[in-house]
Short mmCIF file of C-alpha atoms and ligand atoms in Angstrom, two decimals:
data_model
loop_
_atom_site.label_atom_id
_atom_site.label_comp_id
_atom_site.label_asym_id
_atom_site.label_seq_id
_atom_site.Cartn_x
_atom_site.Cartn_y
_atom_site.Cartn_z
CA MET A 1 0.04 -0.39 -0.43
CA GLN A 2 2.92 2.41 0.92
CA ASP A 3 4.34 1.63 -1.94
CA TRP A 4 1.21 2.49 -4.09
CA ILE A 5 0.95 5.83 -2.47
CA GLU A 6 4.91 6.48 -3.12
CA LYS A 7 4.64 5.44 -6.88
CA ILE A 8 1.44 8.01 -7.00
CA ASN A 9 3.46 11.17 -5.58
CA SER A 10 6.49 10.39 -7.53
CA SER A 11 4.32 10.26 -10.69
CA GLU A 12 5.14 12.63 -13.55
CA SER A 13 2.24 13.19 -15.58
CA LEU A 14 -1.27 13.47 -15.65
CA GLU A 15 -1.80 10.61 -17.88
CA GLN A 16 0.67 8.24 -15.76
CA LEU A 17 -1.40 8.96 -12.03
CA GLU A 18 -4.16 7.95 -14.40
CA GLN A 19 -2.97 4.80 -15.23
CA LEU A 20 -1.90 4.46 -11.65
CA ARG A 21 -5.67 4.95 -10.47
CA VAL A 22 -6.34 2.37 -12.97
CA ASP A 23 -3.94 -0.11 -12.02
CA ILE A 24 -5.32 0.80 -8.15
CA LEU A 25 -9.04 1.67 -8.57
CA GLY A 26 -10.07 -0.06 -11.98
CA LYS A 27 -11.86 -2.90 -12.95
CA LYS A 28 -8.88 -4.86 -12.98
CA GLY A 29 -7.12 -2.98 -10.40
CA VAL A 30 -5.19 -4.47 -7.14
CA LEU A 31 -7.36 -3.17 -5.13
CA THR A 32 -10.74 -4.12 -6.71
CA LEU A 33 -9.29 -7.27 -7.05
CA GLU A 34 -8.85 -7.47 -2.97
CA PHE A 35 -12.46 -6.33 -2.50
CA ALA A 36 -14.07 -9.54 -4.60
CA LYS A 37 -12.01 -11.63 -2.13
CA MET A 38 -15.00 -10.08 0.24
CA LYS A 39 -16.63 -13.20 -1.00
CA THR A 40 -14.13 -15.47 0.17
CA VAL A 41 -13.32 -13.98 3.71
CA PRO A 42 -15.47 -15.76 6.47
CA ASN A 43 -18.22 -13.50 7.75
CA GLU A 44 -16.42 -12.62 11.02
CA GLU A 45 -13.73 -11.27 9.63
CA LYS A 46 -15.80 -9.15 6.60
CA LYS A 47 -16.30 -6.14 8.64
CA ALA A 48 -12.52 -5.63 9.63
CA PHE A 49 -11.53 -6.89 5.92
CA ALA A 50 -13.88 -4.57 4.45
CA GLN A 51 -13.06 -1.60 6.66
CA ASN A 52 -8.97 -2.07 6.31
CA LEU A 53 -9.68 -1.81 1.92
CA ASN A 54 -11.78 1.07 2.70
CA THR A 55 -9.30 2.67 4.79
CA GLN A 56 -6.46 1.95 1.52
CA LYS A 57 -8.99 3.03 -0.71
CA ALA A 58 -9.66 6.34 1.34
CA SER A 59 -5.84 7.09 1.11
CA ILE A 60 -5.07 6.38 -2.49
CA ASN A 61 -7.98 8.72 -3.17
CA GLU A 62 -6.38 11.28 -1.20
CA ALA A 63 -3.07 10.69 -2.75
CA LEU A 64 -4.39 10.68 -6.09
CA GLU A 65 -6.03 14.09 -5.54
CA SER A 66 -3.26 16.04 -4.44
CA GLN A 67 -1.26 14.60 -7.03
CA LYS A 68 -3.65 15.30 -9.60
CA THR A 69 -3.76 19.20 -8.32
CA ILE A 70 0.28 19.44 -8.22
CA LEU A 71 0.02 17.72 -11.74
CA MET A 72 -2.26 20.11 -12.90
CA ALA A 73 -0.75 22.98 -12.01
CA LYS A 74 2.20 21.83 -13.38
CA ALA A 75 0.82 21.17 -17.09
CA LEU A 76 -1.04 24.67 -16.94
CA GLU A 77 2.54 26.18 -16.53
CA LEU A 78 4.10 24.39 -19.17
CA GLN A 79 0.81 25.35 -21.57
CA LEU A 80 1.94 29.00 -20.67
CA GLU A 81 5.33 28.77 -21.21
CA ALA A 82 4.53 27.27 -24.56
CA GLU A 83 1.88 29.04 -25.27
CA ARG A 84 4.00 32.63 -23.99
CA ILE A 85 3.37 35.51 -26.71
CA ASP A 86 6.93 37.44 -26.83
CA VAL A 87 5.41 40.98 -27.78
CA THR A 88 8.80 42.04 -29.08
CA LYS A 89 8.99 39.67 -31.69
CA PHE A 90 6.32 41.70 -33.61
CA THR A 91 7.80 44.60 -35.68
CA PRO A 92 5.31 47.56 -34.69
CA ASN A 93 3.21 48.38 -37.93
CA LEU A 94 4.15 52.32 -38.46
CA ASN A 95 2.66 53.20 -41.75
CA HIS A 96 0.18 55.15 -39.93
CA ALA A 97 1.74 58.51 -39.75
CA ALA A 98 5.37 60.35 -40.75
CA THR A 99 6.35 63.45 -39.78
CA HIS A 100 5.72 65.61 -43.24
CA PRO A 101 9.20 66.76 -44.86
CA VAL A 102 8.01 70.61 -44.45
CA ALA A 103 7.09 70.42 -40.67
CA ASP A 104 10.55 68.22 -40.00
CA THR A 105 12.67 70.83 -42.08
CA MET A 106 10.96 73.62 -39.83
CA ALA A 107 11.76 72.04 -36.75
CA GLN A 108 15.26 71.25 -37.98
CA ILE A 109 16.01 74.67 -38.56
CA THR A 110 14.02 76.28 -35.56
CA SER A 111 16.04 73.31 -32.72
CA TYR A 112 18.84 74.65 -34.92
CA PHE A 113 17.99 78.16 -33.56
CA GLN A 114 17.04 77.84 -30.27
CA ASN A 115 20.31 76.19 -29.65
CA LEU A 116 21.63 79.44 -30.35
CA ASN A 117 19.51 81.07 -27.71
CA PHE A 118 17.35 82.51 -30.41
CA SER A 119 13.14 82.82 -29.20
CA VAL A 120 10.51 81.33 -31.10
CA GLU A 121 7.54 84.46 -32.06
CA GLU A 122 4.37 84.38 -33.45
CA GLY A 123 2.08 86.95 -35.59
CA PRO A 124 -1.16 86.48 -37.54
CA LEU A 125 -1.34 85.28 -40.81
CA VAL A 126 -4.00 88.14 -41.81
CA GLU A 127 -1.79 90.72 -41.86
CA ASP A 128 -2.66 94.87 -41.74
CA ASP A 129 -0.70 97.01 -44.35
CA PHE A 130 1.46 98.35 -42.07
CA HIS A 131 3.38 95.31 -40.33
CA ASN A 132 2.92 93.49 -43.53
CA PHE A 133 4.72 96.13 -45.83
CA GLU A 134 4.72 99.82 -44.56
CA ALA A 135 7.01 99.06 -41.30
CA LEU A 136 9.09 97.51 -43.76
CA ASN A 137 10.24 100.30 -45.45
CA LEU A 138 7.92 99.15 -48.41
CA PRO A 139 5.80 102.63 -48.52
CA LYS A 140 2.58 102.45 -50.67
CA TYR A 141 3.20 102.60 -54.41
CA HIS A 142 6.38 101.88 -53.67
CA PRO A 143 7.78 99.59 -56.77
CA ALA A 144 9.29 96.49 -54.56
CA ARG A 145 6.00 95.88 -53.56
CA ASP A 146 5.33 94.50 -56.74
CA MET A 147 8.10 92.35 -55.63
CA GLN A 148 5.02 90.30 -53.81
CA ASP A 149 2.05 88.88 -55.07
CA THR A 150 -0.10 89.32 -52.53
CA PHE A 151 -3.85 88.17 -51.47
CA TYR A 152 -6.16 91.19 -50.18
CA CYS A 153 -8.56 90.69 -48.35
CA ASN A 154 -11.14 92.76 -47.39
CA ASP A 155 -10.86 96.39 -45.59
CA GLY A 156 -7.02 96.60 -46.48
CA ALA A 157 -6.11 93.57 -44.75
CA VAL A 158 -3.68 91.08 -46.84
CA LEU A 159 -2.43 87.37 -45.96
CA ARG A 160 1.01 88.22 -44.75
CA THR A 161 3.21 87.60 -48.21
CA HIS A 162 6.13 86.62 -45.94
CA THR A 163 7.12 86.29 -42.04
CA SER A 164 9.30 89.69 -41.90
CA PRO A 165 5.84 91.25 -39.67
CA VAL A 166 6.68 89.19 -37.46
CA GLN A 167 9.98 91.47 -36.81
CA ILE A 168 8.21 94.26 -36.76
CA ARG A 169 5.48 92.41 -34.01
CA THR A 170 8.57 91.68 -31.93
CA MET A 171 10.39 94.54 -32.13
CA MET A 172 7.23 96.76 -30.54
CA SER A 173 6.04 94.16 -27.96
CA GLN A 174 9.46 93.65 -27.03
CA LYS A 175 13.16 96.11 -26.17
CA PRO A 176 16.41 94.98 -27.04
CA PRO A 177 18.52 92.86 -27.23
CA ILE A 178 16.17 90.68 -29.54
CA ARG A 179 17.31 87.48 -30.82
CA MET A 180 14.25 85.97 -32.51
CA ILE A 181 13.00 83.50 -35.85
CA ALA A 182 9.65 83.24 -36.80
CA PRO A 183 8.95 80.41 -38.25
CA GLY A 184 4.99 80.34 -40.35
CA THR A 185 2.76 79.81 -43.06
CA VAL A 186 2.78 82.75 -45.84
CA PHE A 187 0.41 83.09 -48.89
CA ARG A 188 1.70 84.50 -51.86
CA LYS A 189 -0.59 84.54 -55.61
CA ASP A 190 1.94 81.66 -57.53
CA PHE A 191 1.43 78.47 -58.64
CA ASP A 192 4.42 76.45 -60.58
CA ILE A 193 6.73 73.77 -59.97
CA THR A 194 8.56 76.13 -57.73
CA HIS A 195 5.68 77.98 -56.35
CA THR A 196 2.75 77.07 -54.20
CA PRO A 197 0.16 79.85 -52.99
CA MET A 198 0.46 78.92 -49.27
CA PHE A 199 4.05 77.87 -48.16
CA HIS A 200 6.60 78.58 -45.02
CA GLN A 201 9.05 80.64 -43.86
CA ILE A 202 11.29 81.27 -41.34
CA GLU A 203 12.32 84.66 -40.56
CA GLY A 204 14.97 85.26 -38.49
CA LEU A 205 15.87 88.92 -36.23
CA VAL A 206 19.10 90.06 -33.79
CA ILE A 207 19.58 93.55 -32.39
CA GLU A 208 22.21 95.09 -30.32
CA LYS A 209 22.91 98.44 -28.75
CA GLU A 210 24.64 100.55 -31.87
CA GLY A 211 27.61 99.20 -33.21
CA VAL A 212 27.30 95.98 -31.83
CA VAL A 213 25.81 93.93 -34.76
CA SER A 214 28.17 93.76 -37.79
CA PHE A 215 27.69 92.09 -41.32
CA ALA A 216 30.66 90.41 -40.66
CA ASN A 217 28.15 88.25 -37.37
CA LEU A 218 25.36 87.57 -40.11
CA LYS A 219 28.14 85.58 -42.55
CA PHE A 220 29.54 83.37 -39.50
CA VAL A 221 25.83 82.92 -38.58
CA MET A 222 25.08 82.04 -41.80
CA GLU A 223 27.68 80.10 -42.70
CA GLU A 224 27.51 78.41 -39.76
CA PHE A 225 23.70 77.82 -40.09
CA LEU A 226 23.98 76.54 -43.51
CA THR A 227 26.92 73.88 -42.83
CA HIS A 228 24.81 72.81 -40.58
CA MET A 229 22.01 72.01 -42.86
CA PHE A 230 23.53 70.91 -45.95
CA GLY A 231 27.26 69.53 -44.86
CA ASP A 232 30.33 70.56 -46.46
CA VAL A 233 29.04 72.94 -49.01
CA GLU A 234 30.60 76.22 -49.86
CA VAL A 235 28.98 79.50 -48.92
CA ARG A 236 28.51 82.36 -51.16
CA PHE A 237 27.41 85.82 -50.37
CA ARG A 238 25.28 88.12 -53.62
CA PRO A 239 24.62 91.99 -53.20
CA SER A 240 21.29 91.71 -53.43
CA PHE A 241 18.31 93.87 -52.64
CA PHE A 242 15.39 93.66 -49.60
CA PRO A 243 13.46 97.33 -49.01
CA PHE A 244 14.26 96.60 -45.16
CA THR A 245 17.83 95.64 -45.07
CA GLU A 246 20.98 97.92 -46.15
CA PRO A 247 23.13 96.26 -47.61
CA SER A 248 21.18 93.42 -48.67
CA ALA A 249 22.49 89.99 -49.88
CA GLU A 250 21.39 86.99 -50.82
CA VAL A 251 22.87 83.77 -49.98
CA ASP A 252 24.28 80.98 -52.66
CA ILE A 253 25.05 77.22 -51.57
CA SER A 254 27.91 75.25 -53.64
CA CYS A 255 25.35 72.90 -55.80
CA ILE A 256 24.91 69.65 -53.49
CA PHE A 257 23.76 67.90 -56.79
CA CYS A 258 26.34 68.09 -58.78
CA LYS A 259 29.34 68.27 -56.45
CA ASP A 260 32.26 66.34 -57.27
CA GLU A 261 33.49 64.39 -54.17
CA SER A 262 36.70 64.52 -55.09
CA THR A 263 37.34 67.56 -55.69
CA GLY A 264 34.55 69.36 -53.61
CA LYS A 265 33.98 71.38 -56.85
CA SER A 266 29.93 71.99 -58.50
CA SER A 267 30.03 71.74 -61.64
CA GLY A 268 26.97 72.50 -62.78
CA CYS A 269 23.38 70.94 -63.64
CA ARG A 270 19.76 71.21 -64.14
CA VAL A 271 18.82 71.97 -60.81
CA CYS A 272 21.29 74.69 -60.42
CA SER A 273 20.48 75.90 -64.16
CA HIS A 274 24.62 75.01 -65.15
CA THR A 275 25.70 77.47 -62.84
CA GLY A 276 26.83 75.66 -59.21
CA TRP A 277 25.00 77.71 -56.80
CA LEU A 278 21.75 77.62 -55.30
CA GLU A 279 19.89 80.41 -53.65
CA VAL A 280 18.78 79.28 -50.50
CA LEU A 281 18.09 82.60 -48.47
CA GLY A 282 18.12 86.36 -48.19
CA CYS A 283 19.56 88.47 -45.71
CA GLY A 284 21.05 91.93 -44.42
CA ILE A 285 21.55 94.79 -41.38
CA VAL A 286 18.33 96.14 -40.70
CA ASP A 287 17.51 99.60 -42.72
CA GLU A 288 17.36 102.77 -40.48
CA ASN A 289 14.11 103.06 -42.02
CA VAL A 290 12.56 99.62 -39.79
CA PHE A 291 13.95 101.13 -37.17
CA LYS A 292 12.35 104.12 -37.16
CA ALA A 293 8.96 102.91 -37.84
CA VAL A 294 9.49 100.92 -35.07
CA GLY A 295 10.48 103.46 -32.66
CA TYR A 296 14.19 102.38 -31.78
CA GLU A 297 17.11 104.18 -31.43
CA LYS A 298 20.91 103.52 -31.06
CA VAL A 299 20.80 99.92 -32.10
CA SER A 300 22.26 97.76 -34.61
CA GLY A 301 20.79 94.38 -36.14
CA TYR A 302 20.74 91.62 -39.03
CA ALA A 303 17.85 89.96 -40.57
CA PHE A 304 17.53 87.16 -42.40
CA GLY A 305 15.09 84.93 -44.48
CA LEU A 306 14.19 81.52 -46.27
CA GLY A 307 11.82 78.99 -47.73
CA ILE A 308 11.23 75.91 -45.52
CA GLU A 309 10.02 74.28 -48.74
CA ARG A 310 13.36 75.19 -50.83
CA PHE A 311 15.47 73.52 -47.64
CA ALA A 312 13.04 70.68 -47.78
CA MET A 313 13.45 70.20 -51.87
CA LEU A 314 17.06 70.24 -51.60
CA ILE A 315 17.71 68.05 -47.87
CA HIS A 316 15.62 65.24 -49.64
CA LYS A 317 16.30 65.88 -53.67
CA ILE A 318 12.26 66.59 -54.19
CA GLY A 319 12.10 67.78 -57.69
CA ASP A 320 8.35 69.40 -57.52
CA LEU A 321 7.09 71.35 -55.08
CA ARG A 322 3.89 71.19 -55.70
CA SER A 323 4.10 67.27 -54.78
CA LEU A 324 5.05 68.57 -50.39
CA PHE A 325 1.35 69.64 -50.57
CA GLU A 326 -0.77 66.34 -52.65
CA SER A 327 -0.66 64.38 -49.75
CA ASP A 328 0.51 61.54 -51.42
CA ILE A 329 1.24 58.65 -49.11
CA ARG A 330 3.80 57.07 -51.45
CA LEU A 331 5.66 60.15 -51.24
CA LEU A 332 5.23 61.30 -47.78
CA GLY A 333 5.74 57.09 -46.95
CA GLN A 334 9.40 57.87 -47.65
CA PHE A 335 10.27 59.90 -44.97
CA ARG A 336 9.25 58.02 -41.93
N1 DAH B 1 10.96 88.67 -46.77
C1 DAH B 1 12.05 88.14 -47.53
C2 DAH B 1 10.79 87.21 -48.61
O1 DAH B 1 9.99 87.17 -48.01
C3 DAH B 1 12.63 87.27 -47.52
C4 DAH B 1 14.41 88.13 -46.38
C5 DAH B 1 14.88 88.49 -46.92
C6 DAH B 1 13.64 88.09 -44.99
C7 DAH B 1 16.05 89.20 -46.41
C8 DAH B 1 14.32 89.23 -44.37
C9 DAH B 1 15.63 89.71 -45.17
O2 DAH B 1 14.93 89.47 -43.28
O3 DAH B 1 16.70 90.11 -44.72
O4 DAH B 1 11.67 86.99 -50.18
#
């Protein structure tokens, strides 16, 4: 009997346990056969004989039951282990969203200047004539207003044609020194392979005491910024005209599309109109008339402005500006 209990306690599977139950208590089980001997036991011994067998049966059943509980727990553990799901095995499907290249480029440029301690300023998309033109030294009837294909709203308001009016708003609401950028949406009546009626710019403005800011500072900051964005490129300043800066410059980088890696020279291609140079931004020393318009005296400053789509197109080698606004998942999916 003790033998059987030990066998039960050391059984290792439910199948083995079931076999033991059959061997002991089944139709031909050892204990069942013992019970069958009842017939041959003399009457006066029957009671004791039966009691003994029943006690044995109870002990066996108890052992079977408790071993069954142990083995079931063990089986469950094995099953859980076998069916365990390793959630890290699945690559999450990130097909749903990606940062738009324009938003991404805007964020990159913004954080570059934030790291140089520039604040980020905002202004309204619907501007008045004073902030969009007048205060930027573009008086009414000044021919330079022709440069801007303006959307006019009722009562003289306009959709801002550039982010430069945020310069004016910041100068009028803060005191120098100022070190700001203004990323944002702008509007012009224009639509072709390199123009869309809505696009984005970043404006920059630095104002210090008189005599502190020079063109050399501006040149250094622009060169550092452009090599940060485009890598190892040459930077060229060309004299130009903007009403709000004097002197003004347009800035080119050596063409990144036809650059010969061994010589570092750009030989000219379709993208750079065979010049070897790509125009990327405008800048200059803030014009005295702008300071007059905002009531500043004895200050010096520089400003710059750039088109974010142009940067995004150059960085990602996108040919047609309009494709940035078609929401074509096949294009956008490539910027994940
Ligand atoms: N506002 C100019 C434009 O929309 C860009 C610009 C050029 C801004 C020169 C500036 C600057 O601050 O100095 O084309």
